[in-house]
Coordinates of C-alpha atoms and ligand atoms in Angstrom, one line a residue:
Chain F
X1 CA 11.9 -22.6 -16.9
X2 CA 9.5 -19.8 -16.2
X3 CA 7.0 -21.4 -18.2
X4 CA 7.3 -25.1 -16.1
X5 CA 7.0 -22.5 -13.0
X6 CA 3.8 -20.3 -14.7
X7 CA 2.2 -24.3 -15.6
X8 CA 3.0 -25.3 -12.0
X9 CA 1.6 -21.9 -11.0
X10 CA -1.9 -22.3 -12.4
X11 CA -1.9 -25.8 -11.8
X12 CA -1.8 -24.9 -7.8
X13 CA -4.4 -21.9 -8.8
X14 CA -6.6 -24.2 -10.1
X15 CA -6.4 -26.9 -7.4
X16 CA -6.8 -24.6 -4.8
X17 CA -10.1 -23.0 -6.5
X18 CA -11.4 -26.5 -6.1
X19 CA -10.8 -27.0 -3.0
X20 CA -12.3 -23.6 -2.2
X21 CA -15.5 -24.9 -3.9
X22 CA -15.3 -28.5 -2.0
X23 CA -15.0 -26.6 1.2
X24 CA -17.5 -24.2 0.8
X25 CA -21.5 -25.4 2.3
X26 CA -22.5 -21.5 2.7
X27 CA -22.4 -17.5 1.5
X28 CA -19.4 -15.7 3.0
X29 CA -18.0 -12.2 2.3
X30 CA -14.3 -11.8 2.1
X31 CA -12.4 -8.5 2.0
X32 CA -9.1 -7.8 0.9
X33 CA -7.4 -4.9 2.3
X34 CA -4.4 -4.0 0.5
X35 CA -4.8 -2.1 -3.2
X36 CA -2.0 -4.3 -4.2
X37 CA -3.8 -7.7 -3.7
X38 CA -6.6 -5.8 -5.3
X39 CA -5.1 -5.3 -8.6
X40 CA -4.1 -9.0 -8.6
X41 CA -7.6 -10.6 -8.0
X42 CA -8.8 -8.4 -11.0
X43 CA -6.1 -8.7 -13.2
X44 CA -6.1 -12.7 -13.1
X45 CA -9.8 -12.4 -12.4
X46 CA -9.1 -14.8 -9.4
X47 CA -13.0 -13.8 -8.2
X48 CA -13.9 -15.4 -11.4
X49 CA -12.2 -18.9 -10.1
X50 CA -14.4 -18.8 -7.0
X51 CA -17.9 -20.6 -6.3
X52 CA -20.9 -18.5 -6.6
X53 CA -21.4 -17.9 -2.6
X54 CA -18.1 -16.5 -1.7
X55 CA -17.9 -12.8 -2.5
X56 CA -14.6 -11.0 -2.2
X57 CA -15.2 -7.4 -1.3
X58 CA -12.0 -4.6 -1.7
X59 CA -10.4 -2.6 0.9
X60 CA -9.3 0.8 2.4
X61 CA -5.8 -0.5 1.0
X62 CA -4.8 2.2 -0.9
X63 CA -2.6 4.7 0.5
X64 CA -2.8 6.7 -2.7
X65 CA -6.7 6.8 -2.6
X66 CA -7.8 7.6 1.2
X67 CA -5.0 10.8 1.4
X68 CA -7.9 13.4 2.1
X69 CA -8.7 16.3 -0.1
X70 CA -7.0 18.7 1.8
X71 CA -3.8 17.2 2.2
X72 CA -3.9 17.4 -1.2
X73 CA -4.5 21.1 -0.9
X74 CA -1.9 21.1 1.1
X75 CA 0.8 19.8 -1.3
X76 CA -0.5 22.0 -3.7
X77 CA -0.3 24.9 -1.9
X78 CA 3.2 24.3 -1.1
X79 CA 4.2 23.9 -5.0
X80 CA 3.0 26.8 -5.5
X81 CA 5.3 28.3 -3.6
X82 CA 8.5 29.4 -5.2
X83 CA 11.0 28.4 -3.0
X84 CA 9.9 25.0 -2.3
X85 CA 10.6 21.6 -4.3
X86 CA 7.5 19.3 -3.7
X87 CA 8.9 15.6 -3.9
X88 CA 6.6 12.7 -4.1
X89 CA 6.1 9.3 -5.0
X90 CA 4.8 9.6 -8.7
X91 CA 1.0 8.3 -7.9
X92 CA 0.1 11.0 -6.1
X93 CA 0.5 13.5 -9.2
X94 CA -3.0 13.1 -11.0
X95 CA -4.9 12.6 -7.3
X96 CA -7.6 15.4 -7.5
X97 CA -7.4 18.0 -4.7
X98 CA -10.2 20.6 -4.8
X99 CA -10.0 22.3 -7.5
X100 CA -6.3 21.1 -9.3
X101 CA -3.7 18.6 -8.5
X102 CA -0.2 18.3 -8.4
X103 CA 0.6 17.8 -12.4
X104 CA -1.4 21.0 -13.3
X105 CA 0.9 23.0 -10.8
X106 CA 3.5 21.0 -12.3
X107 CA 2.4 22.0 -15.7
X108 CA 2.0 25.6 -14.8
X109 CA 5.9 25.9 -13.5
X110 CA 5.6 24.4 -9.9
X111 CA 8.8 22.6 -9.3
X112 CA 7.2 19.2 -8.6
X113 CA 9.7 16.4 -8.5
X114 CA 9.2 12.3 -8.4
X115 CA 11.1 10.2 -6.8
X116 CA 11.8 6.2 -5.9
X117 CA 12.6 6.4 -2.4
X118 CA 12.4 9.1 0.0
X119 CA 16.2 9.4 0.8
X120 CA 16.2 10.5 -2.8
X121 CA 14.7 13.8 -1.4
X122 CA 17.0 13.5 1.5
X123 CA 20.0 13.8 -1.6
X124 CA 18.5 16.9 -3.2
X125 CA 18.0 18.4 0.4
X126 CA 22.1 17.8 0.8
X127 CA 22.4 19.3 -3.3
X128 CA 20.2 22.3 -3.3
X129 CA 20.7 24.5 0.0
X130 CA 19.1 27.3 -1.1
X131 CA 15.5 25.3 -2.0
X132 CA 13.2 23.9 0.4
X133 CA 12.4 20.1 -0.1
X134 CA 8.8 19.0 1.6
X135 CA 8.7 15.5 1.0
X136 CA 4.9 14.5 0.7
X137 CA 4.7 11.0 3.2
X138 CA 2.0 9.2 2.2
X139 CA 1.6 5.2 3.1
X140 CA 0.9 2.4 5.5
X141 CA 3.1 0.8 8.0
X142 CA 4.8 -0.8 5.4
X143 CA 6.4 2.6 4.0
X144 CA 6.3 4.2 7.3
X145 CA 9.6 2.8 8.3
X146 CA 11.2 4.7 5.3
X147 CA 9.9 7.8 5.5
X148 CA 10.8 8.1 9.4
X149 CA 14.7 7.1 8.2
X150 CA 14.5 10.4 5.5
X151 CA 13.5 12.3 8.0
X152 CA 16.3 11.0 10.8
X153 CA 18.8 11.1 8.2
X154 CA 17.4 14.9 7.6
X155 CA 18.5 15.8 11.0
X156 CA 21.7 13.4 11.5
X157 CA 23.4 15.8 8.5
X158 CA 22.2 18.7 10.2
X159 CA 19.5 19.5 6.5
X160 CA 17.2 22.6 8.0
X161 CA 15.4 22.3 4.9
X162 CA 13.9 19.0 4.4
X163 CA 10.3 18.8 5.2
X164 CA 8.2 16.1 5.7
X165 CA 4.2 16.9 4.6
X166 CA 3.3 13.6 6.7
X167 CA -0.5 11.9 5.4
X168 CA 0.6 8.2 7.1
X169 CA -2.2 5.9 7.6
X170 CA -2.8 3.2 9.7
X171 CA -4.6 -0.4 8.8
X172 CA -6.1 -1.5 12.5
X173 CA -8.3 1.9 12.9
X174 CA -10.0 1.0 9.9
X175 CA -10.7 -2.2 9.8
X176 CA -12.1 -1.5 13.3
X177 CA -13.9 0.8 11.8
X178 CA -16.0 -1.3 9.4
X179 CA -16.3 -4.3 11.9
X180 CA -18.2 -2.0 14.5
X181 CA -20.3 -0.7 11.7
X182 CA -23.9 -2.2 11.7
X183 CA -24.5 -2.4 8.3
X184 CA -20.9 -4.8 8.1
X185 CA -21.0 -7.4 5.9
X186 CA -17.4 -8.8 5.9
X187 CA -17.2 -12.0 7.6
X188 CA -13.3 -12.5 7.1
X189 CA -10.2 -10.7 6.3
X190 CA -7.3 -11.2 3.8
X191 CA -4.5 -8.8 6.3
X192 CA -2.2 -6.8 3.9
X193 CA 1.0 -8.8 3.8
X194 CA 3.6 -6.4 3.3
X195 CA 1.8 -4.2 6.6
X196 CA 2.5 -7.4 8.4
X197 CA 6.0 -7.5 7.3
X198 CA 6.9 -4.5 9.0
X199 CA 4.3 -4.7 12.4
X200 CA 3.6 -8.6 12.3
X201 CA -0.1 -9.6 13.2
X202 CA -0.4 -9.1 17.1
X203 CA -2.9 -6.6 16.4
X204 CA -4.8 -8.7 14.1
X205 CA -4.8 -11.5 16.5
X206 CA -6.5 -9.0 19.0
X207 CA -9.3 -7.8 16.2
X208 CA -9.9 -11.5 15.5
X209 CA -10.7 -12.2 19.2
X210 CA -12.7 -8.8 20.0
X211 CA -14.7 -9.5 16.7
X212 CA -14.8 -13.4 16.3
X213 CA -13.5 -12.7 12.1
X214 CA -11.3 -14.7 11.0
X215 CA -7.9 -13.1 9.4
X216 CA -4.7 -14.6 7.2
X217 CA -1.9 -12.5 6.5
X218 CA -2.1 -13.1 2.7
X219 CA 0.4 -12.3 -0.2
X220 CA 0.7 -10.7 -3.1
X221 CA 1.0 -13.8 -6.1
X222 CA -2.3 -15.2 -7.8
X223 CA -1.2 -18.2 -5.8
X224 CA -0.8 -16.2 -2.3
X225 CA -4.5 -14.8 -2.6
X226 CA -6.0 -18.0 -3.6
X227 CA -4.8 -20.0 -0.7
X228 CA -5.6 -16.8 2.0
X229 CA -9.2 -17.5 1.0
X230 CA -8.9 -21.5 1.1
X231 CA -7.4 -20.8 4.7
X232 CA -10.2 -18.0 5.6
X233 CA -13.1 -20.4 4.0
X234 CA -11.9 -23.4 6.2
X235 CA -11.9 -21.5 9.0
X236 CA -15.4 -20.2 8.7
X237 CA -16.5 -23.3 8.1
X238 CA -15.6 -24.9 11.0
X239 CA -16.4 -21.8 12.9
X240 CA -13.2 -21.2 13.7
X241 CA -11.7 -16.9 14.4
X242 CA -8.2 -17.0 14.2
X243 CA -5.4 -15.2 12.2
X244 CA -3.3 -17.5 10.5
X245 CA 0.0 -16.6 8.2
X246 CA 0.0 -17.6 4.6
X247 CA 2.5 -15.2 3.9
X248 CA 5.4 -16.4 6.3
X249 CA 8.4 -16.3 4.0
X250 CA 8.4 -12.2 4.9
X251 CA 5.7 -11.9 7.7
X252 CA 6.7 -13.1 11.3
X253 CA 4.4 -12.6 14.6
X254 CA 6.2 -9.9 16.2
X255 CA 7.2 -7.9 12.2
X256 CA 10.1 -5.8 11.9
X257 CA 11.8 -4.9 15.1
X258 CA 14.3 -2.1 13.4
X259 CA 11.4 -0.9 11.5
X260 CA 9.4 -0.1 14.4
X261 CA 11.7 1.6 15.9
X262 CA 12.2 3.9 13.8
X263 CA 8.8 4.8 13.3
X264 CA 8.4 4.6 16.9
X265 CA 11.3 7.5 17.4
X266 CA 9.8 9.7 14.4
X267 CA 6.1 9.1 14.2
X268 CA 3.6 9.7 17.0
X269 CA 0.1 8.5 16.4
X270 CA -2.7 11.0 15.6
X271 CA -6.0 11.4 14.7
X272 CA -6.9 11.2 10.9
X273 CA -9.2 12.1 8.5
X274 CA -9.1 9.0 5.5
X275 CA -11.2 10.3 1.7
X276 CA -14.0 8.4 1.5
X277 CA -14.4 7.3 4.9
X278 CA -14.0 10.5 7.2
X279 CA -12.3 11.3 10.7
X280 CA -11.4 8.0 12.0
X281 CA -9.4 7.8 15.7
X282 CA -5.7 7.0 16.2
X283 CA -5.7 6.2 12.6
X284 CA -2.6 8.0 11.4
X285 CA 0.9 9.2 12.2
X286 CA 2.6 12.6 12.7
X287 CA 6.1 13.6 13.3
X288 CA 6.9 14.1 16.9
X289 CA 7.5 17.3 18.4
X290 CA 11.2 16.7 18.9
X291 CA 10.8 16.9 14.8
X292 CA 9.0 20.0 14.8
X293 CA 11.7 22.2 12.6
X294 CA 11.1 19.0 9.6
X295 CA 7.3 19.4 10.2
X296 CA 6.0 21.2 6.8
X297 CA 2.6 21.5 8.3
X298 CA 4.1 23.6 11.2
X299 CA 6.7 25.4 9.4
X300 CA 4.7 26.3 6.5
X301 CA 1.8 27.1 9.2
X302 CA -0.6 25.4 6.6
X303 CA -4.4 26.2 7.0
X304 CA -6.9 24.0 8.4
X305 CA -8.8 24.0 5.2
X306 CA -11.9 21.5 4.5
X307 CA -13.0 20.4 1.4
X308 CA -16.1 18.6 0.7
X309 CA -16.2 15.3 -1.3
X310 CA -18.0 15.1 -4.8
X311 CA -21.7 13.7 -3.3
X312 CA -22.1 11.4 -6.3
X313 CA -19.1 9.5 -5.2
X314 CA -20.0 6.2 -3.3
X315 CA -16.6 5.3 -2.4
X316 CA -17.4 5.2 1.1
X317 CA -19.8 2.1 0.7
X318 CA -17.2 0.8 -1.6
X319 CA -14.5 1.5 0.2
X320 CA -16.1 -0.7 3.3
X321 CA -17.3 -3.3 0.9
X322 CA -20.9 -2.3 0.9
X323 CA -21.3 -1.7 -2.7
X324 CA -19.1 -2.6 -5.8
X325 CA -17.6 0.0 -8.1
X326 CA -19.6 -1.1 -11.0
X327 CA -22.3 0.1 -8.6
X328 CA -21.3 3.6 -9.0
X329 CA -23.9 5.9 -11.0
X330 CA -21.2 7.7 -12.2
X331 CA -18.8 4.8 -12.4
X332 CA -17.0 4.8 -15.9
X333 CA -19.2 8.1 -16.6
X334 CA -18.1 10.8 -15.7
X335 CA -15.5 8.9 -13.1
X336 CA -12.6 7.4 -15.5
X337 CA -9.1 7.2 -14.5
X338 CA -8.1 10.3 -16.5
X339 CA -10.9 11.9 -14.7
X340 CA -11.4 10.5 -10.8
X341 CA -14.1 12.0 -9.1
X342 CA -13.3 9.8 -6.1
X343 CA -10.9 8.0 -4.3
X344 CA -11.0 4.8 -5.4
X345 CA -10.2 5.8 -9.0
X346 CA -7.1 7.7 -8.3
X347 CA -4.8 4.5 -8.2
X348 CA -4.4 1.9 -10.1
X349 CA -4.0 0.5 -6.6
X350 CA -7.8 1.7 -6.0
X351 CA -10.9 -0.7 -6.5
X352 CA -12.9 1.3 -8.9
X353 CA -9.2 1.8 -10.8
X354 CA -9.0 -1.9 -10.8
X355 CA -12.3 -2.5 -12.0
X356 CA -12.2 -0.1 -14.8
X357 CA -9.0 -1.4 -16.4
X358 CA -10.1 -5.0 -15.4
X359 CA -14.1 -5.4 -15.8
X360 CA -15.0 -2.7 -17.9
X361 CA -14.0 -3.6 -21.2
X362 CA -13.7 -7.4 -21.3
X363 CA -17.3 -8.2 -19.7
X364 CA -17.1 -10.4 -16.8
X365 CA -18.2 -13.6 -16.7
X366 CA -22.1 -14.4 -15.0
X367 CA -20.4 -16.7 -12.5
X368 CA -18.7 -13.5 -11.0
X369 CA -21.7 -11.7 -11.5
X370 CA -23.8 -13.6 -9.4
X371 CA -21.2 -13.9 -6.4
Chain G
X1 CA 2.0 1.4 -3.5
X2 CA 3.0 -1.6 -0.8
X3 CA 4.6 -3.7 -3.2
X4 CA 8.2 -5.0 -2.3
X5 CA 10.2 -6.5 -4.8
X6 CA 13.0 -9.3 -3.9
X7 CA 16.7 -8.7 -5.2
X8 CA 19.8 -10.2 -3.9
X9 CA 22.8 -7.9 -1.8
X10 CA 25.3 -8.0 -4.2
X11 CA 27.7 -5.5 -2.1
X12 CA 27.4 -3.6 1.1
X13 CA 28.9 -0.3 2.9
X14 CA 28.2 3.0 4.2
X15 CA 27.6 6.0 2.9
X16 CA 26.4 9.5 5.5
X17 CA 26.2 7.0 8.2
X18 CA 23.7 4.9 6.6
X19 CA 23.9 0.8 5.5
X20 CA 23.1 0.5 1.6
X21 CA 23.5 -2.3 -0.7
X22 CA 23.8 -2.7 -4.1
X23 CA 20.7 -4.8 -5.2
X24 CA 20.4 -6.8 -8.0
X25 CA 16.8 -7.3 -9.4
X26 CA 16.8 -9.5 -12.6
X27 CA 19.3 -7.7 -14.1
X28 CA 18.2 -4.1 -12.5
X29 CA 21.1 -2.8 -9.9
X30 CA 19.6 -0.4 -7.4
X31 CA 20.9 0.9 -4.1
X32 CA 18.9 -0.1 -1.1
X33 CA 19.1 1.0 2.3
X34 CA 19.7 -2.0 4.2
X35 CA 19.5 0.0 7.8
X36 CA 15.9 -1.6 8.9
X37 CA 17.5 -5.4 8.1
X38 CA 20.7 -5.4 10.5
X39 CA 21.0 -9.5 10.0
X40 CA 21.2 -9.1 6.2
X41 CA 24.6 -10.1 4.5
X42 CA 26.0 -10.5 0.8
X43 CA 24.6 -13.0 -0.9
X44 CA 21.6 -12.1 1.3
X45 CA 17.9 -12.0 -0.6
X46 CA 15.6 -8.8 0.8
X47 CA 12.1 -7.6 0.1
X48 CA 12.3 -3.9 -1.1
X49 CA 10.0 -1.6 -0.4
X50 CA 10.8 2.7 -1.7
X51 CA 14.4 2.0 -1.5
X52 CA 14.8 0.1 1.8
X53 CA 14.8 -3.5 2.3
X54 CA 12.4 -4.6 4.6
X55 CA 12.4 -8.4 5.1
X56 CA 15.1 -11.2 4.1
X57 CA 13.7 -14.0 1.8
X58 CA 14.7 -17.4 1.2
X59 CA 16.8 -17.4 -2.7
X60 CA 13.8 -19.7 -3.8
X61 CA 10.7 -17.8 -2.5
X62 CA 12.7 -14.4 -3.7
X63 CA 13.0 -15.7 -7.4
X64 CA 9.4 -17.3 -7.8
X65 CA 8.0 -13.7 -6.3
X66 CA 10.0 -12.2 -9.0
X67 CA 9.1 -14.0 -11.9
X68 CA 5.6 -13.4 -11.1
X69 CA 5.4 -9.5 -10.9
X70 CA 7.5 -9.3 -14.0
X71 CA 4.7 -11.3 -15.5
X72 CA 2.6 -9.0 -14.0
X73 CA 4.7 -5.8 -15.4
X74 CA 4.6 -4.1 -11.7
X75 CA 8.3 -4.0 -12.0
X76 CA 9.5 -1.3 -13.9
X77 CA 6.8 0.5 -12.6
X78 CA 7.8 0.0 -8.8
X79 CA 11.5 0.2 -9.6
X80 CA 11.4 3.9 -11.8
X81 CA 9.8 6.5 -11.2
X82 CA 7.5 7.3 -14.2
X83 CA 8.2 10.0 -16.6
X84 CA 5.7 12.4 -16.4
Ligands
LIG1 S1 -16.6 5.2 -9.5 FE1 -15.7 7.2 -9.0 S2 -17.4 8.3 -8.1 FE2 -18.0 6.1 -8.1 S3 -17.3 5.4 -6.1 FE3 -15.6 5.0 -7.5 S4 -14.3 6.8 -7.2 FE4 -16.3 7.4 -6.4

């Protein structure tokens, strides 16, 4: 059966790529946001399906990769400390801070703990009275909702010592970001689907109007990514700036309703400083002061530290689609996964990541090349 | 780190105030916090995203989705934490 299915599958892909190449007359740039969608372009090498003139360009969509250096810091700092149980979701653990990163304090008798879900910290909270649990909350919208519920959960049972080291990241900001930017070269956007799921596309249908860029909210499947750009190519070919829905069996107009409300109770929106790219405005969320006694930055009355970024790392222009990681003087140099000097090699989610375990050893194919 | 992986409700209650289900994924039976889906059921198939469902799928769309990130091997990985 799942063979018939995988057939049918690559069928579709492939009558879809044709289309794509029917439809296209001109150039056109096309980004992907999220580090998911990322990983699937490369892995199928779904670029490599594409005619010559549409480039697809790769996203501030990882999570993982734009947590700053001194958040980082931050969580290590608090590992180090003996009475507190850093909890994480397991990519953070190899994400270079300034000088170490969470695995070396891990190594060295820190008592760093993964987890699947943040409620799973919640748990240990409940267990372990006498430790305090910081919960390090990294994500986009779509894990927002989650880690706003560990934290209300926190209080409902009355746990004085969970904390919540909150890094969230919002997708609008950005992408605002590299639209107002005068060396942009994007022309349309593949919106992260599972972003959508939880805040729908209102504020994509306002970007696409201020800007005149076309967006659809795109999946995750080789399938889902191939039709978002047959969608996004029609529609720059007949001129057309809209944000249209590919991914509608989980994305609706106005998202998650519940969702946002919880974030909405737990979350305030703040500032936020994003690796690679720098301070960007209203781009992240904080706990609310009401919150204050979960806050680990407040509790732990954290330093404002700054670190500076390796200067060999481009991951700026890569991360707003001016340059590819292949690009990189350094990239699969001295910048491997095992060693990341930047952000977009920490994840397997991040672009640099991709193309390493992707491109590097299997050359690509010229068609790609010349896109 | 945004992936969601489909799974049917095989069972729901409450446990410290909070709605969980028992999700089956392919075999995999994981508790999922179902609080952020109110209008999901048993029976019912969810996205889930670090332990809470965040959408409801159709049966079709949720097996198809599956089939293709086992292929792709991202399920393991999204459903246990590694062992480092
Ligand atoms: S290859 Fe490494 S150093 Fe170069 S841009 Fe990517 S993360 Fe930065």
């Amino acid at each position: 059966m799942r063979y018939v299915d995988e057939y049918r599958d690559q069928r579709i892909a492939l009558a879809l790529a044709s289309e794509i190449t029917r439809r296209t007359t001109r150039d056109w740039v096309l980004m992907e946001i999220c580090g998911g969608q990322t990983h699937t372009i490369m892995r199928y090498g779904l670029d490599e399906l594409l005619p010559p003139g549409i480039q697809l360009v790769h996203g501030p969509g990882c999570p993982v990769c734009v947590t700053p250096l001194e958040t980082i810091d931050k969580a290590i700092e608090l590992a180090s400390r003996h009475e507190v149980t850093l909890v994480s979701y397991g990519d953070m653990l190899r994400v270079p801070g300034s000088h170490s990163d969470l695995f070396h304090v891990k190594a060295a008798g820190g008592d760093v703990r993964i987890v699947y879900s943040p409620m799973d910290a919640v748990k240990m909270a409940a267990a372990e009275p006498q430790r305090k649990i910081v919960f390090f909350a990294v994500g986009f919208e779509t894990t927002a909702p989650a880690n706003a519920m560990s934290v209300w959960q926190a209080r409902r049972l009355g746990l004085e010592n969970f904390f919540l080291l909150a890094a969230h990241v919002l997708v609008p900001p950005a992408i605002r970001l590299l639209l107002r930017s005068p060396q942009n070269r994007v022309q349309g956007f593949i919106a992260p689907g599972h972003v959508c799921t939880i805040m729908g596309y209102q504020e994509y249908d306002q970007l696409a109007r201020e800007f005149h860029v076309p967006f659809v909210v795109g999946g995750f499947e080789p399938v889902d990514l191939l039709e978002s750009v047959a969608m996004l190519v029609a529609q720059l070919e007949d001129g057309r700036a809209v944000v249209e829905n590919q991914y509608a069996r989980s994305v609706g107009y106005r998202g998650n309703t519940a969702a946002q409300q919880i974030m909405e109770i737990v979350f305030e929106v703040c500032d936020r400083k994003w690796r690679g790219l720098g301070m960007i405005s209203q781009s992240g969320l904080r706990l609310r002061p009401v919150f204050a006694r979960h806050d680990a930055e407040r509790v732990f009355r954290l330093e404002e530290i700054t670190a500076p970024e390796p200067p060999e790392c481009i991951s700026a222009q890569v991360l707003q689609g001016l340059k590819r990681p292949h690009e990189c003087p350094v990239f699969a140099k001295r910048c491997t996964p095992q060693n990341p000097l930047g952000a977009g090699m920490v994840s397997a989610e991040g672009a640099c990541a991709a193309y390493y375990q992707f491109r590097w050893h299997v050359p690509p194919v010229s068609k790609a090349e010349n896109g | 780190m945004c992936l969601a992986i489909p799974g049917k409700i095989l069972e729901t209650n409450v446990a410290d105030g909070v709605r969980v289900g028992r999700v089956e994924f392919g075999g995999i039976v994981r508790q999922a916090c179902l609080d952020l889906v109110p209008q999901a059921k048993t029976g019912d198939y969810v996205l889930v995203h670090v332990g809470f469902a965040i959408s409801c799928v159709d049966r079709q769309e949720a097996e198809r989705t599956y089939e293709a990130l086992k292929a792709m091997g991202v399920l393991e990985q999204e459903l246990e934490p590694p062992e480092i």
